[in-house]
Coordinates of C-alpha atoms and ligand atoms in Angstrom, one line a residue:
X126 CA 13.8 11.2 3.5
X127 CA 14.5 7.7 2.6
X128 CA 15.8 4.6 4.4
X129 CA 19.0 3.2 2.7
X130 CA 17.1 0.2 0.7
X131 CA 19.4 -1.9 3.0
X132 CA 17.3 -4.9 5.2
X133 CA 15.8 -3.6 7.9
X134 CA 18.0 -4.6 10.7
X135 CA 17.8 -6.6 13.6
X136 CA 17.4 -3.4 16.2
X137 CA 15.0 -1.5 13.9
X138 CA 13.2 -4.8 13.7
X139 CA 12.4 -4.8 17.2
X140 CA 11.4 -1.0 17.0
X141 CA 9.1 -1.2 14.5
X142 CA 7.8 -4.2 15.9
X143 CA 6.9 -2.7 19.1
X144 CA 5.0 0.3 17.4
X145 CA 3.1 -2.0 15.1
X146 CA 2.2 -4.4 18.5
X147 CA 1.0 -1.0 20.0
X148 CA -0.8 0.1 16.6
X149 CA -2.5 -3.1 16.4
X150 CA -3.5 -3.0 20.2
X151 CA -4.9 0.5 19.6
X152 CA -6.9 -0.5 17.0
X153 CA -8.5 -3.3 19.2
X154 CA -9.2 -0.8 21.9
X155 CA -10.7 1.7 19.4
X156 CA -12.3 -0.3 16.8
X157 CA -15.9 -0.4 18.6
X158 CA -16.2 3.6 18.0
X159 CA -15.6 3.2 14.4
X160 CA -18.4 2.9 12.0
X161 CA -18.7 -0.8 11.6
X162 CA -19.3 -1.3 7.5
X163 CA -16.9 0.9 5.4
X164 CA -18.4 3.6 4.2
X165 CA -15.7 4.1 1.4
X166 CA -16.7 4.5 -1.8
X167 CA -15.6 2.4 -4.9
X168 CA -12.5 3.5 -6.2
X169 CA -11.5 5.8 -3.1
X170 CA -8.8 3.6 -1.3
X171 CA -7.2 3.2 -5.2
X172 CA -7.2 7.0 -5.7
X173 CA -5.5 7.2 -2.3
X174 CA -2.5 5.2 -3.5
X175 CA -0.1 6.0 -6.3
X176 CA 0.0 4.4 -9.2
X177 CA 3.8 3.4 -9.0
X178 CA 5.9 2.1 -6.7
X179 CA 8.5 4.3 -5.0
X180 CA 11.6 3.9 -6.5
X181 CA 14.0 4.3 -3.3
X182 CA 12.9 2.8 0.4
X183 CA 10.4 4.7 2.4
X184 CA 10.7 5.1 6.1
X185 CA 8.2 3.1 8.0
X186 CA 6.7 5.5 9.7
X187 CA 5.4 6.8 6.6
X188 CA 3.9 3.4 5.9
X189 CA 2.2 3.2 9.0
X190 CA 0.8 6.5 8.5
X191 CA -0.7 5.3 5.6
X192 CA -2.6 2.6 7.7
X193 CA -4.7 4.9 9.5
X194 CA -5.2 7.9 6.4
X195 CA -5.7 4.9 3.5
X196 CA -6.9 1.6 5.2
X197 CA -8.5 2.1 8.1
X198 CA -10.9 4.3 6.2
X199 CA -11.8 1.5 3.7
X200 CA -12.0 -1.3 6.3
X201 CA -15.2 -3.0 7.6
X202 CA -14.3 -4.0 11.2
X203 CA -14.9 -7.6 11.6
X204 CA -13.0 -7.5 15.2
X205 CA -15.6 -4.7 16.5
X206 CA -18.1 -6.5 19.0
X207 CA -21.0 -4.5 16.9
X208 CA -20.3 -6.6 13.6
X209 CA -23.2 -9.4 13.6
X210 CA -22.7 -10.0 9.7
X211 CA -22.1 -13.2 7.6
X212 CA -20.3 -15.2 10.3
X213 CA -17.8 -14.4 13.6
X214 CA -14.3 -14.3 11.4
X215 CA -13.1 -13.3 15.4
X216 CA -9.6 -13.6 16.9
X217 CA -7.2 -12.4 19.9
X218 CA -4.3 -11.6 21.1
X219 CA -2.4 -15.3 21.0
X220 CA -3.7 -15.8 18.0
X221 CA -2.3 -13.0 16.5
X222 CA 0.8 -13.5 18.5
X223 CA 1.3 -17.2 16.9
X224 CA 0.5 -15.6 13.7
X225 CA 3.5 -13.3 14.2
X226 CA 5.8 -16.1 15.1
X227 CA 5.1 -17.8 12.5
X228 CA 5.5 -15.1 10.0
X229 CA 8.9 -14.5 12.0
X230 CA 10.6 -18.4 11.4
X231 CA 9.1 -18.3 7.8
X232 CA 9.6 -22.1 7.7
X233 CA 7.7 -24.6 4.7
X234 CA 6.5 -26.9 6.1
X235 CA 5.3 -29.5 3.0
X236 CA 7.7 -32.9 4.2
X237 CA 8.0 -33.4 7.7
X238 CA 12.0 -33.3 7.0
X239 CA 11.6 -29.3 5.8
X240 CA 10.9 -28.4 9.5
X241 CA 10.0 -31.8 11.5
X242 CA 8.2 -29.4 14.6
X243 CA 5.8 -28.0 12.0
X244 CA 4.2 -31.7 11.1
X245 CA 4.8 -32.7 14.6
X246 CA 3.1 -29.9 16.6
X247 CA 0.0 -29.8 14.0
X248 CA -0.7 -33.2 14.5
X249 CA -0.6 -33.5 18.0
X250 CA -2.8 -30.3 18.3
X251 CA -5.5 -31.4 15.9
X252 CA -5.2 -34.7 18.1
X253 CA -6.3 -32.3 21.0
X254 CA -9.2 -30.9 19.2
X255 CA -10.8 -34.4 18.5
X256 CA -11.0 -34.5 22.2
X257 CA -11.9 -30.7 22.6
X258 CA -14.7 -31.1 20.2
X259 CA -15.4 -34.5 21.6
X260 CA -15.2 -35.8 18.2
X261 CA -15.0 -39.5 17.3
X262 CA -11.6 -41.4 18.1
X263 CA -11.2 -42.6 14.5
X264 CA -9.8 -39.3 13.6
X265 CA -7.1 -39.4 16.1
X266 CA -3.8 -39.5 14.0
X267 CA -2.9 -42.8 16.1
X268 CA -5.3 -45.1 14.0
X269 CA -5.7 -45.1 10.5
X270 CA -7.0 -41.6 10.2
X271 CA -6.0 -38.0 11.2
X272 CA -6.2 -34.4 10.9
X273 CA -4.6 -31.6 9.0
X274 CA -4.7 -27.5 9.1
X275 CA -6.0 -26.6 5.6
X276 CA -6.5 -23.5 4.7
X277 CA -9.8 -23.0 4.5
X278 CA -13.3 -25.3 4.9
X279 CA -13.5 -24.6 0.6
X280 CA -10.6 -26.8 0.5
X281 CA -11.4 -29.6 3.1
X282 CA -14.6 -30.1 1.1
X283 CA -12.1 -30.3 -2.3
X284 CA -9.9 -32.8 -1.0
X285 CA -12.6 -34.9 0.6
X286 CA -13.7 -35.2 -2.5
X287 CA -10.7 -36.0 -4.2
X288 CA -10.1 -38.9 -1.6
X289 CA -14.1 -39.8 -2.4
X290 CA -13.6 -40.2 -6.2
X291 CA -10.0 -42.0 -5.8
X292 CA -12.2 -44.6 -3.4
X293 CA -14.6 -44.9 -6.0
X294 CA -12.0 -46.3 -8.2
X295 CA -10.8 -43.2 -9.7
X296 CA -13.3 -43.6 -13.1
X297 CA -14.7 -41.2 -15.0
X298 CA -15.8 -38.2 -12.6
X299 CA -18.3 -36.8 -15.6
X300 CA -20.6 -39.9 -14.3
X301 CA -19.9 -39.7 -10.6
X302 CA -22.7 -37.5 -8.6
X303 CA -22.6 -35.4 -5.3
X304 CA -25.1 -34.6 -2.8
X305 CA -25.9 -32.0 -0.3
X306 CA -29.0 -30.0 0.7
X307 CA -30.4 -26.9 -1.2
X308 CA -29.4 -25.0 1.8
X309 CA -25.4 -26.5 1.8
X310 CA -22.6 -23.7 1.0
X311 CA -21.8 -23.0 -2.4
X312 CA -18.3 -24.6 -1.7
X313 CA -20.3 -27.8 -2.4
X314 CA -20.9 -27.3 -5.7
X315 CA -17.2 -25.4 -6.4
X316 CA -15.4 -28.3 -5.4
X317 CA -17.2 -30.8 -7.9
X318 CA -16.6 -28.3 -10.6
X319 CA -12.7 -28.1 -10.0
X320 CA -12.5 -31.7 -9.3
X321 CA -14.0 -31.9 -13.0
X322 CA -17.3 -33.4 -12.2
X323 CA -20.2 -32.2 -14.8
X324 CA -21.5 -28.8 -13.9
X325 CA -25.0 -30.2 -12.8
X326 CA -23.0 -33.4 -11.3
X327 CA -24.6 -31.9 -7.4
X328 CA -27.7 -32.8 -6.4
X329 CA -29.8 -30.5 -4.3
X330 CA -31.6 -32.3 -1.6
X331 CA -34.9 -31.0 -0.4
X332 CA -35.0 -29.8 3.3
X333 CA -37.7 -30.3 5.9
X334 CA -39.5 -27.1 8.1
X335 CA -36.4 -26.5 9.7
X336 CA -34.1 -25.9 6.5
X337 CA -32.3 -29.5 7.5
X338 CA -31.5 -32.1 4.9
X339 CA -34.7 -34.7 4.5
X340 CA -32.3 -38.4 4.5
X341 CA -35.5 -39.6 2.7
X342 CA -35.3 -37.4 -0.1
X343 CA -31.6 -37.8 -0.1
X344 CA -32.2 -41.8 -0.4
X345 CA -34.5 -41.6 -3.3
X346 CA -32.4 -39.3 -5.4
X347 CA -29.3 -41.6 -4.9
X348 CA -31.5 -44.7 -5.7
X349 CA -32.4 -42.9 -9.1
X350 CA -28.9 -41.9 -10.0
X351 CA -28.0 -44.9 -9.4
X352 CA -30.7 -46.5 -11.5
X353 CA -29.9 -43.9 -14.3
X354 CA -26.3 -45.5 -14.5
X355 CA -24.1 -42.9 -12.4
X356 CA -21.7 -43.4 -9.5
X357 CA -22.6 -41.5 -6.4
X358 CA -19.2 -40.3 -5.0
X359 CA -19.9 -38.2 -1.9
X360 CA -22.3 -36.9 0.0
X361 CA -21.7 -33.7 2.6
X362 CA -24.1 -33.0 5.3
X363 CA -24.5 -29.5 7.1
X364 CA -23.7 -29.2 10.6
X365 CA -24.8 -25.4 11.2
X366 CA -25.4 -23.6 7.4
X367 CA -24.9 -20.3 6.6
X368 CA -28.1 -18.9 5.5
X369 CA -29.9 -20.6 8.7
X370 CA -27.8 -22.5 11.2
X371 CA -29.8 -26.0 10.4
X372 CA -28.2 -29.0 11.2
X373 CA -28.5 -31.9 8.8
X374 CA -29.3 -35.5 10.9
X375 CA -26.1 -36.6 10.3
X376 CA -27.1 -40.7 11.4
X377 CA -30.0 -40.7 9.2
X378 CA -27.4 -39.6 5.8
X379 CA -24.6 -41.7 7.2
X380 CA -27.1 -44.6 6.8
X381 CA -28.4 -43.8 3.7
X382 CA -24.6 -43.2 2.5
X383 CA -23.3 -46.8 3.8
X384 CA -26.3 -48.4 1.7
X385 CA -25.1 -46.9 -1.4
X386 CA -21.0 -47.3 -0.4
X387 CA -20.7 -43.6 -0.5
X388 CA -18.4 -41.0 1.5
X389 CA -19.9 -38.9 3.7
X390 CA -18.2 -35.6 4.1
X391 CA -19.5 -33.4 7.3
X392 CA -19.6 -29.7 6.8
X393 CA -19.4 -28.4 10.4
X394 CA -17.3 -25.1 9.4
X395 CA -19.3 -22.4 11.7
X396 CA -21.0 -24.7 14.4
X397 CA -18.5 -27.3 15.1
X398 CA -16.7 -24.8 17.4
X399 CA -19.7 -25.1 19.7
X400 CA -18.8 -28.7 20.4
X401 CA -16.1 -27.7 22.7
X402 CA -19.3 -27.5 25.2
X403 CA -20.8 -30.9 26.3
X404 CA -24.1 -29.6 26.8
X405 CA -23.8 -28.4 22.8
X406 CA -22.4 -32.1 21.6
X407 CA -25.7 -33.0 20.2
X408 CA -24.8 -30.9 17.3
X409 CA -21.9 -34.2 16.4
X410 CA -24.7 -36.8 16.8
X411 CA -23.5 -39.5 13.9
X412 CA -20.4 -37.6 13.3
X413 CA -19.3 -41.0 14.5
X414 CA -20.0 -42.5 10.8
X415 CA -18.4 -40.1 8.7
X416 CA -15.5 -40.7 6.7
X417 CA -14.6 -36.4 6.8
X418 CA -15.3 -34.0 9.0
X419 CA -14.4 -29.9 9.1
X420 CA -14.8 -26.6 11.0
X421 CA -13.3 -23.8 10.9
X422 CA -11.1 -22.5 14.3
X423 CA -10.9 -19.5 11.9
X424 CA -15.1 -18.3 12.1
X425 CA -15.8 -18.8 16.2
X426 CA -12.7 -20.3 17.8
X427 CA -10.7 -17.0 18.4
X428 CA -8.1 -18.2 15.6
X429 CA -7.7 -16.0 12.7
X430 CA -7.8 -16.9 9.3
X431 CA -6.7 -19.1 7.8
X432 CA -7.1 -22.2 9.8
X433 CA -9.7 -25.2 9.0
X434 CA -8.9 -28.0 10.8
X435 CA -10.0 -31.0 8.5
X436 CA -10.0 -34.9 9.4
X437 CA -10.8 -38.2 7.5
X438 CA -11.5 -41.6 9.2
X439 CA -8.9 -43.3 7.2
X440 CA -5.7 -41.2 5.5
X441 CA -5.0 -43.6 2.8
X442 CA -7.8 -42.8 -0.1
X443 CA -6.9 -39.2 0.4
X444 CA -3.5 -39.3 0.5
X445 CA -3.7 -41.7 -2.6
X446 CA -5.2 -39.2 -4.2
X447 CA -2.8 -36.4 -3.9
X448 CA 0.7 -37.8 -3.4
X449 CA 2.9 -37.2 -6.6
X450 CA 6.8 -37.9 -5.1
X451 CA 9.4 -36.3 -7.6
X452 CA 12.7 -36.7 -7.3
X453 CA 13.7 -33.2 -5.6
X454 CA 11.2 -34.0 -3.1
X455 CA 12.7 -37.6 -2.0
X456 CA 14.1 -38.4 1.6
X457 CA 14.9 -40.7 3.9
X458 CA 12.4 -40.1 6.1
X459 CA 9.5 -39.5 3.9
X460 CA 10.6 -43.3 2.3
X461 CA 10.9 -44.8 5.7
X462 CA 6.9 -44.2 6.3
X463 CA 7.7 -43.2 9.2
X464 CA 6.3 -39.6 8.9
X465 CA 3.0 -37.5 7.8
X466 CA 3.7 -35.2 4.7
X467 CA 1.1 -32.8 5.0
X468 CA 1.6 -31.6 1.4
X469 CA -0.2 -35.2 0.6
X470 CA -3.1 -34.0 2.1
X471 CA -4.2 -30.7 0.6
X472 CA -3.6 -29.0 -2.8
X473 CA -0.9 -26.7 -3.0
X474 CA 2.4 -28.2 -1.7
X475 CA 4.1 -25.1 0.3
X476 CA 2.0 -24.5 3.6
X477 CA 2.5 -22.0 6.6
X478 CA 3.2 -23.3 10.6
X479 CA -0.5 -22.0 11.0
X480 CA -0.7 -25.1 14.1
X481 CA 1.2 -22.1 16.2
X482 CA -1.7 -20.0 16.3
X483 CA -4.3 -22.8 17.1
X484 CA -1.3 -24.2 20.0
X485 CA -1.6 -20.5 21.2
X486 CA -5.2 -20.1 21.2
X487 CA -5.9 -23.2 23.1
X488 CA -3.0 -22.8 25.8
X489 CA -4.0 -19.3 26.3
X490 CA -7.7 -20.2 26.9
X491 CA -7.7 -23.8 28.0
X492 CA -10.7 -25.9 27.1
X493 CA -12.7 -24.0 30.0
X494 CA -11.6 -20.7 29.1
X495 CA -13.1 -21.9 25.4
X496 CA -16.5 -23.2 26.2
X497 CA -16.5 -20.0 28.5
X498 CA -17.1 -17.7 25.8
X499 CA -19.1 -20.1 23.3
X500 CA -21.5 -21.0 26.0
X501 CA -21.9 -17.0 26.4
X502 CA -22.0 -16.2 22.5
X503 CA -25.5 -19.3 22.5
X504 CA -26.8 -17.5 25.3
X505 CA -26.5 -13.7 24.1
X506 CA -28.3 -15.5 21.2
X507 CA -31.2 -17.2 23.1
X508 CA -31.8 -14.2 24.9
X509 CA -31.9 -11.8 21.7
X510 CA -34.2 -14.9 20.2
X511 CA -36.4 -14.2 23.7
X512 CA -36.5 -10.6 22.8
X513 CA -37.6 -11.4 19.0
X514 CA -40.4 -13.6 20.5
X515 CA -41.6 -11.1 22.8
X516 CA -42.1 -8.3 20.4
X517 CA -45.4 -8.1 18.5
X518 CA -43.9 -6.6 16.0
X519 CA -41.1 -9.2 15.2
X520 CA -40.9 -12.7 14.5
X521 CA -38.3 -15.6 14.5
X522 CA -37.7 -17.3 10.9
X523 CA -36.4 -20.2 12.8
X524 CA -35.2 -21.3 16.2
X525 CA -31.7 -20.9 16.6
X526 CA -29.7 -23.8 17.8
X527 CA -26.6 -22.1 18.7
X528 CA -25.3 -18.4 18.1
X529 CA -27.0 -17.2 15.0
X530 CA -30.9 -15.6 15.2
X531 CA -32.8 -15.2 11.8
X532 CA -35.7 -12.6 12.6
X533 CA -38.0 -10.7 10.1
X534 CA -40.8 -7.9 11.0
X535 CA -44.3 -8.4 10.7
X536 CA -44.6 -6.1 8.0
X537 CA -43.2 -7.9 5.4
X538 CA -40.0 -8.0 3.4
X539 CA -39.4 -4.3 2.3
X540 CA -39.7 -3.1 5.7
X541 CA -37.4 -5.4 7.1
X542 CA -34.9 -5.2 3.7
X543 CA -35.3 -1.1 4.7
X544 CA -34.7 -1.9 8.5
X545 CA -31.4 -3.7 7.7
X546 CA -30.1 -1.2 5.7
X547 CA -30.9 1.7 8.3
X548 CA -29.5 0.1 11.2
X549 CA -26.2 -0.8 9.1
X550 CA -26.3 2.9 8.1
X551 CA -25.9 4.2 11.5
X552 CA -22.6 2.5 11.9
X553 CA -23.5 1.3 15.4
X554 CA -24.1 -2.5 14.1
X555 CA -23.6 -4.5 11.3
X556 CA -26.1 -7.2 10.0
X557 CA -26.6 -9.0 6.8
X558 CA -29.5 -11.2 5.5
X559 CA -30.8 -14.2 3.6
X560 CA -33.7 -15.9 2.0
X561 CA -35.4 -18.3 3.5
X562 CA -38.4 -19.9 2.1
X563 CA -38.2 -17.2 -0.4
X564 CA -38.6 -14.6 2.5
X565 CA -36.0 -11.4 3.6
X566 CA -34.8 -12.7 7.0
X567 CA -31.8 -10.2 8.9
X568 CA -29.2 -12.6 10.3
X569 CA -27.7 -11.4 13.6
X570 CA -24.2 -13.5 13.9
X571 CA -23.2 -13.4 17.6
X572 CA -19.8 -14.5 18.3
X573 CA -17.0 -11.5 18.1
X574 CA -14.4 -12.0 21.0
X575 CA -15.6 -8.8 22.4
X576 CA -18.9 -9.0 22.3
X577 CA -21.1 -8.0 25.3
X578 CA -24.7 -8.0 26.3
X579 CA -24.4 -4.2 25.8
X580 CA -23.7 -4.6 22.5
X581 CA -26.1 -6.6 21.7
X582 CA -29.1 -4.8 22.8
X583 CA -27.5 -1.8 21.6
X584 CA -28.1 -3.9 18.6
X585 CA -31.5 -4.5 19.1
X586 CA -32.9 -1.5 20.2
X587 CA -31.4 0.1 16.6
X588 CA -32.9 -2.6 14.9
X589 CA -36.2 -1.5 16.8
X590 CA -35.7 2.3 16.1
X591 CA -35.2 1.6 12.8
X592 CA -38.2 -0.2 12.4
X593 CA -40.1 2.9 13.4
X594 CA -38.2 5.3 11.3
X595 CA -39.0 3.0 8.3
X596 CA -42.9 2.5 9.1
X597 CA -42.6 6.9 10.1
X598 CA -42.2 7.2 6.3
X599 CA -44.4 8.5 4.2
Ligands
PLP166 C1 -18.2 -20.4 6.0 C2 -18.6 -21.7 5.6 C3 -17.9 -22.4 4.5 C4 -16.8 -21.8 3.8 O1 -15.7 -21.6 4.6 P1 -14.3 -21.1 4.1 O2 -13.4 -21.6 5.1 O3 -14.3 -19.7 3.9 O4 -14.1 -21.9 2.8 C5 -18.4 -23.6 4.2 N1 -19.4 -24.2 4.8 C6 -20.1 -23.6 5.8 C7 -21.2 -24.3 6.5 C8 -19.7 -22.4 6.2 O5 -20.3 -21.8 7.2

């Protein structure tokens, strides 16, 4: 049986609809029970699928069937409160429900005049989260700065240093250097490459004990590029890394980067969610000197991805650097000045209503719905840290600030390399790991929406099995 190839109709719309909602809600009621990391092997999902396309419709019932033989099978659940890997990638129901909307109106919104509620609504919710974050007034969009949904913290850090090079004065980026610490994301360095700065244009800034950028170090390597003849252009500062959740002192760069008329860029995109909580507000100490700042909504603010929300003390450097106005893209309104173009502010020009799902998130929760479940996340976290510190066996790689605990066992790296990979291999819990200091640390991310203290010593005591299982061996 096929459907008719005609457009699925308004009626079979709603049908569908309501079986994908309940398929979608039956996963998130299920998904703890499945193993957590895929266990498909490479090349299975493929063999599962044929190689054509069919030639006449399919009905979707067939296609949803699919879902649960084909994908399912081959997914790692980041939505079960037993994944502790990489970072929370976590969302909910309005998120997923704004999604959906704005999948349904399908508008563009790259000019305020292609759908003026898509510029409107994104500005006026990203004026919210300076004051959920309790983030400095100068990125309000009712000064000279602002904020804007990109897609992802990748391209904050891009366009921040886009607008840092056109303030520079827009010479020859092959001479201009950027700075972050040795334990900054690799976005860092992939931005400076696209933006056409020499391959070894960044500079890796030492950290101190506690994986943190050292401002000294940061000064004297500025001072000898700049005695060597090149143009510092930026500088980004950590706020929450991946390997190790350090946070950079953010005052002590901003100093160092106002000496040597340099942007500063703040990285904030796993932490900066925690800011929502006053007692957690700490973490934006000096924030109030940067010229950018991004998080991402999309890691530990119940928003799914994509959705970074990025800000700049002052819009006109970056949009300098990225408005281009052809003719079949003038209008009134855009002449008048009246109006943000958000396609002035990010790379590609097309972009997605993804304000809806942050609007949703936020009304559904409320600031003290938010800081509800952050403020549990940091404490599941301080109390696993506790449990770390009381074992013999076990030992901390660092203190964790927030929601992410770095451990190792006593026995050294294999064993704790062979730990990892035998508590992942039950299925129960998913963990992944780092270097630090050239030692194997396991990270353990806490911050899934549906994550409970019985997960996470469920979480623990494999971790602890394992580690008995592994020493067992012969
Ligand atoms: C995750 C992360 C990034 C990259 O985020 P994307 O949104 O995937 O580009 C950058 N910096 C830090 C500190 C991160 O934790």
């Amino acid at each position: 049986m096929t459907n008719s190839g005609n457009h699925m109709t308004a009626d079979e719309f709603r049908r569908h609809g309501r079986t994908v909602v309940d398929w979608i809600a039956d996963y998130m009621q299920r998904v703890e029970e499945l193993p957590v990391l895929s266990r498909s092997q490479p090349g299975e999902v493929q063999a599962a699928l044929p190689s054509a396309p069919p030639d006449e419709g399919e009905p979707f019932d067939r296609i949803l069937a699919d879902l649960d033989e084909v994908v399912v099978p081959g997914l790692t659940h980041w939505q079960s409160p037993n994944f502790f890997g990489y970072f929370p990638a976590n969302t909910s129901g309005p998120s997923i429900l704004g999604e959906l909307v704005s999948a349904g109106l399908g508008v563009q919104g790259m000019l305020w005049s292609t759908s003026p509620a898509c510029t409107e609504l994104e500005t006026r919710v990203l004026d919210w989260v300076v004051d959920l974050l309790g983030l400095p007034e100068r990125f309000r969009s009712d000064g000279p700065g602002g904020g804007v949904i990109q897609d992802s913290a990748s391209s904050a850090t891009l366009c921040a240093l886009l607008a840092a090079r056109h303030r520079t004065g827009g010479g020859d980026a092959r001479q201009m250097t950027v700075y972050a610490s040795e334990q900054a994301h690799s976005s860092v360095e992939k931005a400076a490459r696209i933006a056409g700065f020499a391959y070894d244009a960044v500079r890796f800034v030492q950290t101190d004990a506690a994986f943190a950028m050292d401002p000294r170090a940061l000064n004297d390597t500025v001072a000898a590029d700049v005695r060597d003849g090149f143009t510092p252009c930026m500088v980004t500062a950590t706020v929450g890394t991946t390997g190790s959740n350090a946070i950079d002192p953010v005052g002590e760069i901003a100093r160092v980067c106002r000496d040597h008329e340099t942007w500063l860029h703040v990285d904030a995109a796993m932490s900066g969610t925690a800011g929502v909580c006053p007692e957690f507000r700490w973490l934006h100490n000096g924030v109030e000197a940067a010229d950018s700042y991004c998080f991402n909504p999309h890691k530990w603010m119940f928003t799914n991805f994509d959705c970074d929300c990025f800000y700049v003390a002052d819009r006109e450097p970056l949009v300098a650097a990225l408005s281009i106005l052809p003719e079949y893209l003038r209008n009134n309104a855009t002449v008048s000045g009246e109006v943000v173009d958000y396609r002035d502010w990010q790379v590609p020009l097309g972009r997605r209503f993804r304000a809806l799902k942050l609007w949703f998130v936020i009304r559904h929760y409320g600031v003290e719905g938010l800081r509800r479940h952050v403020r549990r996340h940091v404490e599941l976290a301080q109390q696993f840290a506790q449990w770390v510190q009381d074992d013999p066996d076990w030992e901390l790689a660092v203190d964790p600030p927030l929601n992410l605990v770095c451990l190792r066992h006593r026995a050294g790296d294999a064993v704790t390399e062979a730990v990892l990979q035998r508590a992942n291999a039950t299925g129960r819990m998913f963990v992944t790991h780092t270097r630090l200091d050239g030692r194997y640390v396991i990270r353990v991310s806490i911050g899934q929406t549906h994550t409970e203290q019985r997960h996470v010593e469920q979480a623990w005591c494999l971790l602890r099995d394992s580690a008995a299982a592994v020493l067992a061996e012969p």
